[in-house]
mmCIF file of C-alpha atoms and ligand atoms in Angstrom:
data_model
loop_
_atom_site.group_PDB
_atom_site.id
_atom_site.type_symbol
_atom_site.label_atom_id
_atom_site.label_comp_id
_atom_site.label_asym_id
_atom_site.label_seq_id
_atom_site.Cartn_x
_atom_site.Cartn_y
_atom_site.Cartn_z
ATOM 1 C CA MET I 19 18.413 25.211 -26.122
ATOM 2 C CA ALA I 20 22.071 24.730 -27.481
ATOM 3 C CA LYS I 21 25.175 25.920 -25.612
ATOM 4 C CA SER I 22 26.887 28.984 -27.141
ATOM 5 C CA ASP I 23 29.505 31.752 -26.286
ATOM 6 C CA LYS I 24 26.892 34.312 -26.645
ATOM 7 C CA LYS I 25 25.569 36.109 -23.023
ATOM 8 C CA THR I 26 22.190 35.839 -22.219
ATOM 9 C CA ILE I 27 18.705 37.879 -22.211
ATOM 10 C CA PHE I 28 15.672 37.483 -20.305
ATOM 11 C CA SER I 29 12.176 39.222 -20.451
ATOM 12 C CA GLY I 30 8.632 38.938 -20.462
ATOM 13 C CA VAL I 31 5.323 40.550 -20.355
ATOM 14 C CA GLN I 32 2.114 39.366 -18.448
ATOM 15 C CA PRO I 33 -1.221 37.911 -20.567
ATOM 16 C CA SER I 34 -2.757 40.573 -18.029
ATOM 17 C CA GLY I 35 -5.108 42.874 -20.572
ATOM 18 C CA THR I 36 -4.250 45.285 -23.103
ATOM 19 C CA ILE I 37 -0.275 45.192 -24.465
ATOM 20 C CA HIS I 38 -0.142 49.302 -25.072
ATOM 21 C CA ILE I 39 2.779 51.340 -26.950
ATOM 22 C CA GLY I 40 4.383 51.864 -23.283
ATOM 23 C CA ASN I 41 5.044 48.029 -23.520
ATOM 24 C CA TYR I 42 6.171 48.304 -26.743
ATOM 25 C CA LEU I 43 8.491 51.155 -26.775
ATOM 26 C CA GLY I 44 9.778 50.735 -23.299
ATOM 27 C CA ALA I 45 10.418 46.684 -23.623
ATOM 28 C CA ILE I 46 9.943 44.443 -26.770
ATOM 29 C CA LYS I 47 10.741 47.232 -29.597
ATOM 30 C CA ASN I 48 14.281 47.137 -27.907
ATOM 31 C CA TRP I 49 14.424 42.847 -27.369
ATOM 32 C CA VAL I 50 14.223 43.040 -31.490
ATOM 33 C CA GLY I 51 17.909 44.581 -31.580
ATOM 34 C CA LEU I 52 18.888 42.089 -28.973
ATOM 35 C CA GLN I 53 18.359 39.060 -31.048
ATOM 36 C CA ASP I 54 20.953 38.994 -33.050
ATOM 37 C CA LYS I 55 24.005 39.606 -30.258
ATOM 38 C CA TYR I 56 22.330 37.776 -27.450
ATOM 39 C CA ASP I 57 20.991 34.349 -26.789
ATOM 40 C CA SER I 58 17.527 35.598 -26.219
ATOM 41 C CA ILE I 59 14.624 34.097 -23.927
ATOM 42 C CA PHE I 60 11.008 35.824 -23.956
ATOM 43 C CA CYS I 61 8.184 34.109 -21.760
ATOM 44 C CA VAL I 62 4.699 34.986 -21.570
ATOM 45 C CA VAL I 63 4.245 35.261 -17.559
ATOM 46 C CA ASP I 64 0.918 33.794 -16.799
ATOM 47 C CA TYR I 65 2.070 33.130 -13.328
ATOM 48 C CA HIS I 66 2.456 36.915 -12.818
ATOM 49 C CA ALA I 67 -0.977 37.631 -14.491
ATOM 50 C CA ILE I 68 -2.768 35.846 -12.063
ATOM 51 C CA THR I 69 -1.712 37.736 -8.893
ATOM 52 C CA VAL I 70 -4.507 39.589 -9.768
ATOM 53 C CA LYS I 71 -7.965 38.597 -10.744
ATOM 54 C CA GLN I 72 -8.172 37.044 -14.514
ATOM 55 C CA GLU I 73 -11.357 35.948 -16.520
ATOM 56 C CA PRO I 74 -10.082 32.714 -17.380
ATOM 57 C CA GLU I 75 -11.492 32.601 -21.156
ATOM 58 C CA GLU I 76 -9.539 35.834 -21.612
ATOM 59 C CA LEU I 77 -6.546 34.483 -19.625
ATOM 60 C CA GLY I 78 -6.326 31.930 -22.298
ATOM 61 C CA ARG I 79 -6.992 34.344 -25.610
ATOM 62 C CA ASN I 80 -4.018 36.659 -23.606
ATOM 63 C CA ILE I 81 -1.336 34.332 -23.636
ATOM 64 C CA LEU I 82 -1.886 33.719 -27.718
ATOM 65 C CA ASP I 83 -2.086 37.369 -28.050
ATOM 66 C CA VAL I 84 1.267 38.319 -26.441
ATOM 67 C CA VAL I 85 2.769 35.781 -28.453
ATOM 68 C CA LYS I 86 1.524 37.169 -31.438
ATOM 69 C CA ILE I 87 2.403 40.806 -30.451
ATOM 70 C CA TYR I 88 6.098 39.258 -29.951
ATOM 71 C CA MET I 89 6.195 38.244 -33.521
ATOM 72 C CA ALA I 90 4.600 41.375 -34.798
ATOM 73 C CA SER I 91 7.001 43.547 -33.031
ATOM 74 C CA GLY I 92 9.864 41.130 -34.712
ATOM 75 C CA ILE I 93 10.566 38.858 -31.852
ATOM 76 C CA ASN I 94 12.013 35.569 -34.735
ATOM 77 C CA PRO I 95 11.067 32.437 -33.300
ATOM 78 C CA GLU I 96 13.672 31.051 -35.072
ATOM 79 C CA LYS I 97 16.428 33.048 -33.367
ATOM 80 C CA SER I 98 14.710 33.434 -29.889
ATOM 81 C CA VAL I 99 12.768 31.038 -27.299
ATOM 82 C CA ILE I 100 9.332 32.126 -26.712
ATOM 83 C CA PHE I 101 7.594 30.190 -24.153
ATOM 84 C CA ARG I 102 5.002 29.977 -21.506
ATOM 85 C CA GLN I 103 6.379 30.653 -18.170
ATOM 86 C CA SER I 104 3.181 28.098 -16.590
ATOM 87 C CA ASP I 105 5.022 24.969 -19.390
ATOM 88 C CA ILE I 106 8.261 25.106 -17.296
ATOM 89 C CA SER I 107 7.110 24.108 -13.356
ATOM 90 C CA ALA I 108 10.795 25.123 -12.740
ATOM 91 C CA HIS I 109 9.876 28.713 -12.355
ATOM 92 C CA THR I 110 7.415 27.897 -9.474
ATOM 93 C CA GLU I 111 9.714 25.824 -7.651
ATOM 94 C CA LEU I 112 12.626 27.946 -7.607
ATOM 95 C CA ALA I 113 10.418 30.835 -6.610
ATOM 96 C CA TRP I 114 9.339 28.512 -3.383
ATOM 97 C CA ILE I 115 13.242 27.638 -2.820
ATOM 98 C CA LEU I 116 14.293 31.541 -3.021
ATOM 99 C CA ASN I 117 10.970 32.278 -1.035
ATOM 100 C CA CYS I 118 12.454 30.256 1.586
ATOM 101 C CA ALA I 119 16.383 30.453 1.388
ATOM 102 C CA ALA I 120 16.660 33.719 -0.086
ATOM 103 C CA ALA I 121 13.986 36.184 0.439
ATOM 104 C CA ARG I 122 13.064 38.609 3.463
ATOM 105 C CA VAL I 123 9.912 39.830 3.873
ATOM 106 C CA SER I 124 11.816 43.518 4.305
ATOM 107 C CA ASP I 125 13.250 42.415 0.906
ATOM 108 C CA LEU I 126 9.096 42.715 -0.439
ATOM 109 C CA ASN I 127 7.916 45.668 2.095
ATOM 110 C CA LYS I 128 9.990 47.832 -0.239
ATOM 111 C CA MET I 129 8.927 46.946 -3.411
ATOM 112 C CA THR I 130 7.437 49.881 -4.622
ATOM 113 C CA GLN I 131 5.525 48.319 -7.299
ATOM 114 C CA PHE I 132 3.236 46.710 -4.595
ATOM 115 C CA LYS I 133 2.521 49.799 -2.709
ATOM 116 C CA ASP I 134 1.327 50.730 -5.923
ATOM 117 C CA LYS I 135 -0.612 47.980 -7.151
ATOM 118 C CA ALA I 136 -2.301 47.198 -3.564
ATOM 119 C CA GLY I 137 -3.169 51.316 -2.813
ATOM 120 C CA GLN I 138 -5.140 50.984 0.265
ATOM 121 C CA GLU I 139 -6.323 46.937 -0.195
ATOM 122 C CA LYS I 140 -2.994 46.358 0.982
ATOM 123 C CA GLU I 141 -4.432 43.658 3.421
ATOM 124 C CA ASN I 142 -6.924 42.264 0.821
ATOM 125 C CA VAL I 143 -4.948 41.828 -2.421
ATOM 126 C CA SER I 144 -2.958 38.120 -2.611
ATOM 127 C CA VAL I 145 -0.157 36.843 -0.848
ATOM 128 C CA GLY I 146 1.056 36.089 -4.878
ATOM 129 C CA LEU I 147 0.824 39.655 -5.498
ATOM 130 C CA TYR I 148 3.175 40.619 -2.817
ATOM 131 C CA ASP I 149 5.476 37.498 -3.731
ATOM 132 C CA TYR I 150 5.219 38.006 -7.447
ATOM 133 C CA PRO I 151 9.151 39.695 -7.320
ATOM 134 C CA VAL I 152 10.577 36.562 -6.356
ATOM 135 C CA LEU I 153 8.813 34.520 -8.960
ATOM 136 C CA MET I 154 10.332 37.446 -11.524
ATOM 137 C CA ALA I 155 13.752 36.035 -9.220
ATOM 138 C CA ALA I 156 13.296 32.854 -10.100
ATOM 139 C CA ASP I 157 12.488 33.545 -14.229
ATOM 140 C CA ILE I 158 15.722 35.228 -14.378
ATOM 141 C CA LEU I 159 17.983 33.137 -12.317
ATOM 142 C CA LEU I 160 16.825 29.835 -14.123
ATOM 143 C CA TYR I 161 18.620 30.563 -17.244
ATOM 144 C CA ASN I 162 21.860 32.154 -16.204
ATOM 145 C CA THR I 163 20.843 35.149 -17.376
ATOM 146 C CA ASP I 164 22.815 38.018 -18.237
ATOM 147 C CA LEU I 165 21.275 40.711 -19.215
ATOM 148 C CA VAL I 166 17.466 41.774 -18.632
ATOM 149 C CA PRO I 167 15.875 44.385 -20.797
ATOM 150 C CA VAL I 168 12.603 45.993 -19.111
ATOM 151 C CA GLY I 169 11.249 49.248 -18.820
ATOM 152 C CA GLU I 170 12.351 51.848 -15.725
ATOM 153 C CA ASP I 171 9.397 50.585 -13.162
ATOM 154 C CA GLN I 172 10.971 47.080 -13.085
ATOM 155 C CA LYS I 173 14.094 47.827 -12.121
ATOM 156 C CA GLN I 174 14.013 47.431 -8.495
ATOM 157 C CA HIS I 175 12.499 43.990 -9.066
ATOM 158 C CA VAL I 176 15.858 43.512 -11.137
ATOM 159 C CA GLU I 177 17.781 44.242 -8.019
ATOM 160 C CA LEU I 178 16.002 42.168 -5.761
ATOM 161 C CA ALA I 179 17.046 39.202 -8.328
ATOM 162 C CA ARG I 180 20.791 40.602 -7.558
ATOM 163 C CA THR I 181 20.302 40.458 -4.214
ATOM 164 C CA LEU I 182 18.551 37.412 -4.036
ATOM 165 C CA ALA I 183 21.177 35.461 -6.050
ATOM 166 C CA ARG I 184 23.872 36.871 -4.296
ATOM 167 C CA ARG I 185 22.643 35.855 -0.915
ATOM 168 C CA PHE I 186 21.467 32.376 -2.026
ATOM 169 C CA ASN I 187 25.298 31.828 -2.913
ATOM 170 C CA SER I 188 27.163 33.379 -0.056
ATOM 171 C CA ARG I 189 25.090 31.138 1.940
ATOM 172 C CA TYR I 190 25.159 27.509 -0.358
ATOM 173 C CA GLY I 191 27.979 28.525 -2.927
ATOM 174 C CA GLU I 192 28.465 29.686 -6.489
ATOM 175 C CA VAL I 193 25.070 28.400 -8.166
ATOM 176 C CA PHE I 194 23.403 31.819 -9.621
ATOM 177 C CA LYS I 195 24.811 34.289 -12.035
ATOM 178 C CA ILE I 196 24.192 37.712 -11.277
ATOM 179 C CA PRO I 197 21.892 39.271 -13.852
ATOM 180 C CA GLU I 198 22.223 43.211 -15.107
ATOM 181 C CA VAL I 199 19.185 45.184 -15.505
ATOM 182 C CA GLU I 200 18.872 47.229 -19.401
ATOM 183 C CA ILE I 201 16.668 50.282 -19.221
ATOM 184 C CA ARG I 202 17.332 52.141 -21.996
ATOM 185 C CA LYS I 203 16.978 56.290 -21.683
ATOM 186 C CA GLU I 204 14.234 56.388 -24.219
ATOM 187 C CA GLY I 205 10.941 55.199 -24.022
ATOM 188 C CA ALA I 206 11.807 53.812 -20.379
ATOM 189 C CA ARG I 207 8.893 55.202 -18.835
ATOM 190 C CA ILE I 208 6.232 56.202 -20.938
ATOM 191 C CA MET I 209 3.526 57.948 -19.007
ATOM 192 C CA GLY I 210 -0.416 57.764 -19.603
ATOM 193 C CA LEU I 211 -2.244 60.115 -22.126
ATOM 194 C CA ASP I 212 -4.884 61.216 -19.216
ATOM 195 C CA GLU I 213 -2.574 61.408 -16.766
ATOM 196 C CA ALA I 214 1.003 62.643 -17.453
ATOM 197 C CA ASN I 215 3.086 61.874 -14.289
ATOM 198 C CA LYS I 216 1.450 57.956 -13.761
ATOM 199 C CA LYS I 217 3.523 55.514 -16.514
ATOM 200 C CA MET I 218 0.816 54.693 -19.060
ATOM 201 C CA SER I 219 -0.412 51.298 -17.596
ATOM 202 C CA LYS I 220 -2.887 48.605 -18.624
ATOM 203 C CA SER I 221 -4.506 48.895 -15.351
ATOM 204 C CA ALA I 222 -5.594 51.710 -15.945
ATOM 205 C CA SER I 223 -8.786 53.136 -18.391
ATOM 206 C CA PRO I 224 -8.501 53.030 -21.987
ATOM 207 C CA ALA I 225 -7.772 56.902 -22.049
ATOM 208 C CA ASN I 226 -4.821 56.481 -20.315
ATOM 209 C CA TYR I 227 -3.231 54.082 -23.199
ATOM 210 C CA ILE I 228 -3.123 53.057 -27.017
ATOM 211 C CA ALA I 229 -3.176 49.799 -27.438
ATOM 212 C CA LEU I 230 -1.283 47.712 -29.475
ATOM 213 C CA THR I 231 -4.644 46.524 -31.463
ATOM 214 C CA ASP I 232 -6.355 50.232 -31.122
ATOM 215 C CA THR I 233 -7.640 51.349 -34.606
ATOM 216 C CA PRO I 234 -6.104 54.535 -35.682
ATOM 217 C CA GLU I 235 -8.988 56.289 -35.540
ATOM 218 C CA ALA I 236 -9.792 55.034 -32.000
ATOM 219 C CA ALA I 237 -5.827 56.017 -31.335
ATOM 220 C CA ALA I 238 -6.524 59.693 -32.816
ATOM 221 C CA LYS I 239 -9.338 59.970 -30.832
ATOM 222 C CA LYS I 240 -7.185 59.408 -27.564
ATOM 223 C CA ILE I 241 -4.098 61.127 -29.021
ATOM 224 C CA THR I 242 -6.877 64.613 -29.538
ATOM 225 C CA ARG I 243 -8.040 63.974 -25.945
ATOM 226 C CA ALA I 244 -4.524 63.852 -24.790
ATOM 227 C CA VAL I 245 -3.571 65.912 -21.926
ATOM 228 C CA THR I 246 -0.741 68.359 -22.094
ATOM 229 C CA ASP I 247 0.900 71.418 -20.422
ATOM 230 C CA SER I 248 0.114 75.563 -20.137
ATOM 231 C CA GLY I 249 1.956 77.582 -22.594
ATOM 232 C CA LYS I 250 2.028 76.821 -26.429
ATOM 233 C CA GLU I 251 5.435 75.656 -27.112
ATOM 234 C CA ILE I 252 6.476 71.986 -28.598
ATOM 235 C CA LYS I 253 9.347 71.188 -26.430
ATOM 236 C CA TYR I 254 10.759 68.757 -24.920
ATOM 237 C CA ASP I 255 11.178 69.473 -20.608
ATOM 238 C CA LYS I 256 10.208 66.779 -18.559
ATOM 239 C CA GLU I 257 9.625 68.910 -15.478
ATOM 240 C CA ASN I 258 7.705 72.244 -16.518
ATOM 241 C CA LYS I 259 5.897 70.080 -19.423
ATOM 242 C CA PRO I 260 5.815 66.445 -19.064
ATOM 243 C CA ALA I 261 2.331 65.815 -21.105
ATOM 244 C CA ILE I 262 4.225 67.085 -24.428
ATOM 245 C CA SER I 263 7.073 65.957 -23.572
ATOM 246 C CA ASN I 264 5.712 62.404 -23.336
ATOM 247 C CA LEU I 265 4.034 63.170 -26.684
ATOM 248 C CA LEU I 266 7.274 63.829 -28.384
ATOM 249 C CA THR I 267 8.950 60.927 -26.865
ATOM 250 C CA ILE I 268 6.423 58.626 -28.439
ATOM 251 C CA TYR I 269 6.271 60.970 -31.898
ATOM 252 C CA SER I 270 10.199 60.550 -32.107
ATOM 253 C CA LEU I 271 10.195 56.231 -31.218
ATOM 254 C CA LEU I 272 7.911 55.686 -33.950
ATOM 255 C CA SER I 273 9.008 57.844 -36.629
ATOM 256 C CA GLY I 274 12.769 58.010 -36.324
ATOM 257 C CA GLU I 275 12.852 61.574 -36.098
ATOM 258 C CA GLU I 276 14.798 63.071 -33.274
ATOM 259 C CA ILE I 277 13.379 65.124 -30.825
ATOM 260 C CA LYS I 278 15.228 68.207 -31.344
ATOM 261 C CA GLU I 279 14.170 67.899 -35.481
ATOM 262 C CA LEU I 280 10.946 67.787 -33.986
ATOM 263 C CA GLU I 281 11.100 70.594 -31.497
ATOM 264 C CA LYS I 282 12.144 72.664 -34.672
ATOM 265 C CA LYS I 283 9.498 71.606 -37.196
ATOM 266 C CA TYR I 284 6.892 72.481 -34.485
ATOM 267 C CA GLN I 285 8.294 76.247 -33.776
ATOM 268 C CA GLY I 286 5.360 78.641 -33.970
ATOM 269 C CA LYS I 287 2.671 75.869 -34.514
ATOM 270 C CA GLY I 288 -0.199 75.212 -32.026
ATOM 271 C CA TYR I 289 -0.600 71.453 -30.275
ATOM 272 C CA GLY I 290 -3.445 70.907 -32.420
ATOM 273 C CA ASP I 291 -0.929 70.582 -35.449
ATOM 274 C CA PHE I 292 1.412 68.480 -33.342
ATOM 275 C CA LYS I 293 -1.219 66.427 -32.676
ATOM 276 C CA LYS I 294 -2.795 65.588 -35.942
ATOM 277 C CA ASP I 295 0.800 64.212 -37.211
ATOM 278 C CA LEU I 296 1.290 62.281 -34.076
ATOM 279 C CA SER I 297 -1.950 60.797 -34.815
ATOM 280 C CA ARG I 298 -0.856 60.036 -38.317
ATOM 281 C CA THR I 299 2.179 58.560 -37.006
ATOM 282 C CA VAL I 300 0.789 56.703 -34.648
ATOM 283 C CA GLY I 301 -1.963 55.338 -37.247
ATOM 284 C CA GLU I 302 0.446 54.290 -39.683
ATOM 285 C CA PHE I 303 2.434 52.170 -37.037
ATOM 286 C CA LEU I 304 -0.618 50.457 -35.864
ATOM 287 C CA THR I 305 -1.701 49.731 -39.105
ATOM 288 C CA THR I 306 1.596 47.995 -40.695
ATOM 289 C CA PHE I 307 1.513 46.156 -36.550
ATOM 290 C CA GLN I 308 -1.347 44.734 -36.899
ATOM 291 C CA LYS I 309 -1.014 43.648 -40.686
ATOM 292 C CA LYS I 310 1.449 41.604 -39.558
ATOM 293 C CA TYR I 311 -0.548 40.475 -35.912
ATOM 294 C CA ASN I 312 -3.131 39.423 -37.929
ATOM 295 C CA SER I 313 -1.537 36.843 -39.972
ATOM 296 C CA PHE I 314 -0.430 34.593 -37.312
ATOM 297 C CA GLU I 315 -2.754 31.471 -36.689
ATOM 298 C CA ASP I 316 -3.486 30.325 -32.652
ATOM 299 C CA ASP I 317 -2.310 26.819 -33.851
ATOM 300 C CA GLU I 318 1.000 28.430 -34.942
ATOM 301 C CA VAL I 319 1.336 30.003 -31.669
ATOM 302 C CA ARG I 320 0.650 27.093 -29.603
ATOM 303 C CA GLU I 321 3.340 25.056 -31.626
ATOM 304 C CA ILE I 322 5.474 27.736 -31.094
ATOM 305 C CA LEU I 323 5.052 28.133 -27.071
ATOM 306 C CA LYS I 324 5.436 24.094 -27.310
ATOM 307 C CA GLU I 325 8.857 23.826 -28.917
ATOM 308 C CA GLY I 326 10.206 27.432 -26.999
ATOM 309 C CA ALA I 327 9.194 25.297 -23.955
ATOM 310 C CA GLU I 328 11.002 22.455 -25.442
ATOM 311 C CA LYS I 329 14.267 24.056 -25.438
ATOM 312 C CA ALA I 330 13.654 26.161 -22.544
ATOM 313 C CA ARG I 331 13.187 23.597 -20.152
ATOM 314 C CA PRO I 332 16.664 21.366 -20.281
ATOM 315 C CA VAL I 333 17.973 24.854 -18.728
ATOM 316 C CA ALA I 334 15.314 25.546 -16.100
ATOM 317 C CA GLU I 335 15.909 22.393 -14.707
ATOM 318 C CA GLU I 336 19.520 21.667 -14.766
ATOM 319 C CA THR I 337 19.885 25.052 -13.006
ATOM 320 C CA LEU I 338 16.802 23.895 -10.202
ATOM 321 C CA GLY I 339 18.878 20.652 -10.184
ATOM 322 C CA ARG I 340 22.057 22.022 -8.733
ATOM 323 C CA VAL I 341 19.858 24.497 -7.020
ATOM 324 C CA LYS I 342 18.292 21.022 -5.026
ATOM 325 C CA GLU I 343 21.322 19.507 -4.462
ATOM 326 C CA ARG I 344 22.921 22.834 -2.453
ATOM 327 C CA LEU I 345 19.955 22.476 -0.547
ATOM 328 C CA GLY I 346 20.571 18.713 -0.006
ATOM 329 C CA ILE I 347 16.920 17.563 -1.186
ATOM 330 C CA LYS I 348 18.018 16.410 -4.061
ATOM 331 C CA ASN I 349 19.185 12.511 -4.392
ATOM 332 C CA SER I 350 18.999 11.979 -0.667
HETATM 333 P P1 ATP B 19 0.487 47.388 -15.692
HETATM 334 O O1 ATP B 19 0.993 48.519 -16.630
HETATM 335 O O2 ATP B 19 -0.715 46.845 -15.418
HETATM 336 O O3 ATP B 19 1.069 47.433 -14.407
HETATM 337 P P2 ATP B 19 2.948 46.317 -17.130
HETATM 338 O O4 ATP B 19 2.572 46.616 -18.157
HETATM 339 O O5 ATP B 19 3.994 46.781 -15.768
HETATM 340 O O6 ATP B 19 1.360 45.895 -16.172
HETATM 341 P P3 ATP B 19 3.891 43.747 -17.997
HETATM 342 O O7 ATP B 19 3.168 43.455 -19.173
HETATM 343 O O8 ATP B 19 4.604 42.967 -17.809
HETATM 344 O O9 ATP B 19 3.232 44.794 -17.177
HETATM 345 O O10 ATP B 19 4.987 44.745 -18.511
HETATM 346 C C1 ATP B 19 5.734 44.580 -19.474
HETATM 347 C C2 ATP B 19 6.938 45.354 -20.000
HETATM 348 O O11 ATP B 19 6.544 46.618 -20.235
HETATM 349 C C3 ATP B 19 7.822 45.350 -18.817
HETATM 350 O O12 ATP B 19 9.147 45.453 -19.143
HETATM 351 C C4 ATP B 19 7.910 46.749 -18.121
HETATM 352 O O13 ATP B 19 9.323 47.524 -17.693
HETATM 353 C C5 ATP B 19 7.705 47.691 -19.466
HETATM 354 N N1 ATP B 19 6.690 48.797 -18.990
HETATM 355 C C6 ATP B 19 5.096 48.216 -18.648
HETATM 356 N N2 ATP B 19 4.920 49.961 -18.992
HETATM 357 C C7 ATP B 19 5.400 50.978 -19.053
HETATM 358 C C8 ATP B 19 5.564 52.342 -19.374
HETATM 359 N N3 ATP B 19 4.259 53.089 -19.172
HETATM 360 N N4 ATP B 19 6.532 52.751 -20.137
HETATM 361 C C9 ATP B 19 7.613 51.879 -20.603
HETATM 362 N N5 ATP B 19 7.578 50.696 -20.234
HETATM 363 C C10 ATP B 19 6.328 50.114 -19.614
HETATM 364 N N1 LTN B 20 7.261 41.580 -13.918
HETATM 365 C C1 LTN B 20 7.765 41.806 -15.144
HETATM 366 C C2 LTN B 20 6.952 40.744 -15.906
HETATM 367 C C3 LTN B 20 8.259 39.925 -15.478
HETATM 368 C C4 LTN B 20 9.407 39.550 -16.225
HETATM 369 C C5 LTN B 20 10.296 38.074 -15.996
HETATM 370 C C6 LTN B 20 10.535 40.973 -16.712
HETATM 371 C C7 LTN B 20 8.162 38.432 -14.956
HETATM 372 N N2 LTN B 20 9.089 38.094 -14.759
HETATM 373 C C8 LTN B 20 11.601 38.344 -15.801
HETATM 374 C C9 LTN B 20 11.477 40.514 -17.092
HETATM 375 C C10 LTN B 20 12.587 39.463 -16.509
HETATM 376 C C11 LTN B 20 6.683 43.389 -15.519
HETATM 377 O O1 LTN B 20 7.008 43.296 -16.448
HETATM 378 N N3 LTN B 20 5.891 43.770 -14.978
#
């Protein structure tokens, strides 16, 4: 990557299943506008995906599909670096070093996502799932990242990256830049369609999410069946009307209409009318999105990943080199 005066952003998505509108509205959509202002690096974090079981053939397919989703969303490989995590071994090397020289068991024991994902299986899940936030810290710290744009659920992980960077710096001298998290107010936590008190998630049942690859008809069906709240009003009130507030957020972010305007538009109308119009908005979005998504060839995507890794690797290796020097494990 050519050196520039711009600040750097880094973010990533796991190729671990169906990418949904929560991933899009909470993260990817926001990256598009940041590309011009920042040196931007977007990673397909395949080593994060294997913290839980993946089917080998599906994983290969999903890696290419995430890149297509980035590009269909408007990430431009001419402006931004897009690469695959496993193509740059510095990520896992730095993760190991941070495991030893910065991260404590007590840090990882605080991670709420691990508690959610492991559930009752805490003792049987992979060590990788437990250590996942340290690998994420390595991703971020290798590129002297200033800003990490993510959804709300990743806030605690970025805070851990800050803690590990500070701890390493204070022990071995300044090596890492301390990154900031960026979370947008709207869309940072899109809730499940079938359960308005849990975030929309890839690992949930298909009724929970609208996939970016769902047909407009399938999406409409899910919206029709989506849970609603008691009362008839179409009103944004997260506390008392979490389901309708979530649908209003999705509607507003996809149509560009303010929530206040939508509330006015549906005054005196019922959930049925509202859901029909929301289905149309979502359907139009999906149709346009999928047209772009289907226009990319696998070989084109492989080339983009190769070029991306070539640009990112020297930066990662430079940081890793400095880290190893401080530890006394370089050039001895
Ligand atoms: P899972 O849902 O299975 O836990 P995930 O979707 O959180 O997986 P990623 O694919 O790595 O995992 O997430 C990519 C980005 O999407 C992250 O920045 C994350 O914060 C964001 N994101 C995920 N779910 C939501 C959601 N429901 N609302 C808003 N942003 C989300
Ligand atoms: N853990 C993140 C994905 C991720 C990431 C990163 C995001 C891995 N490495 C570095 C930002 C920066 C998630 O969204 N589940």
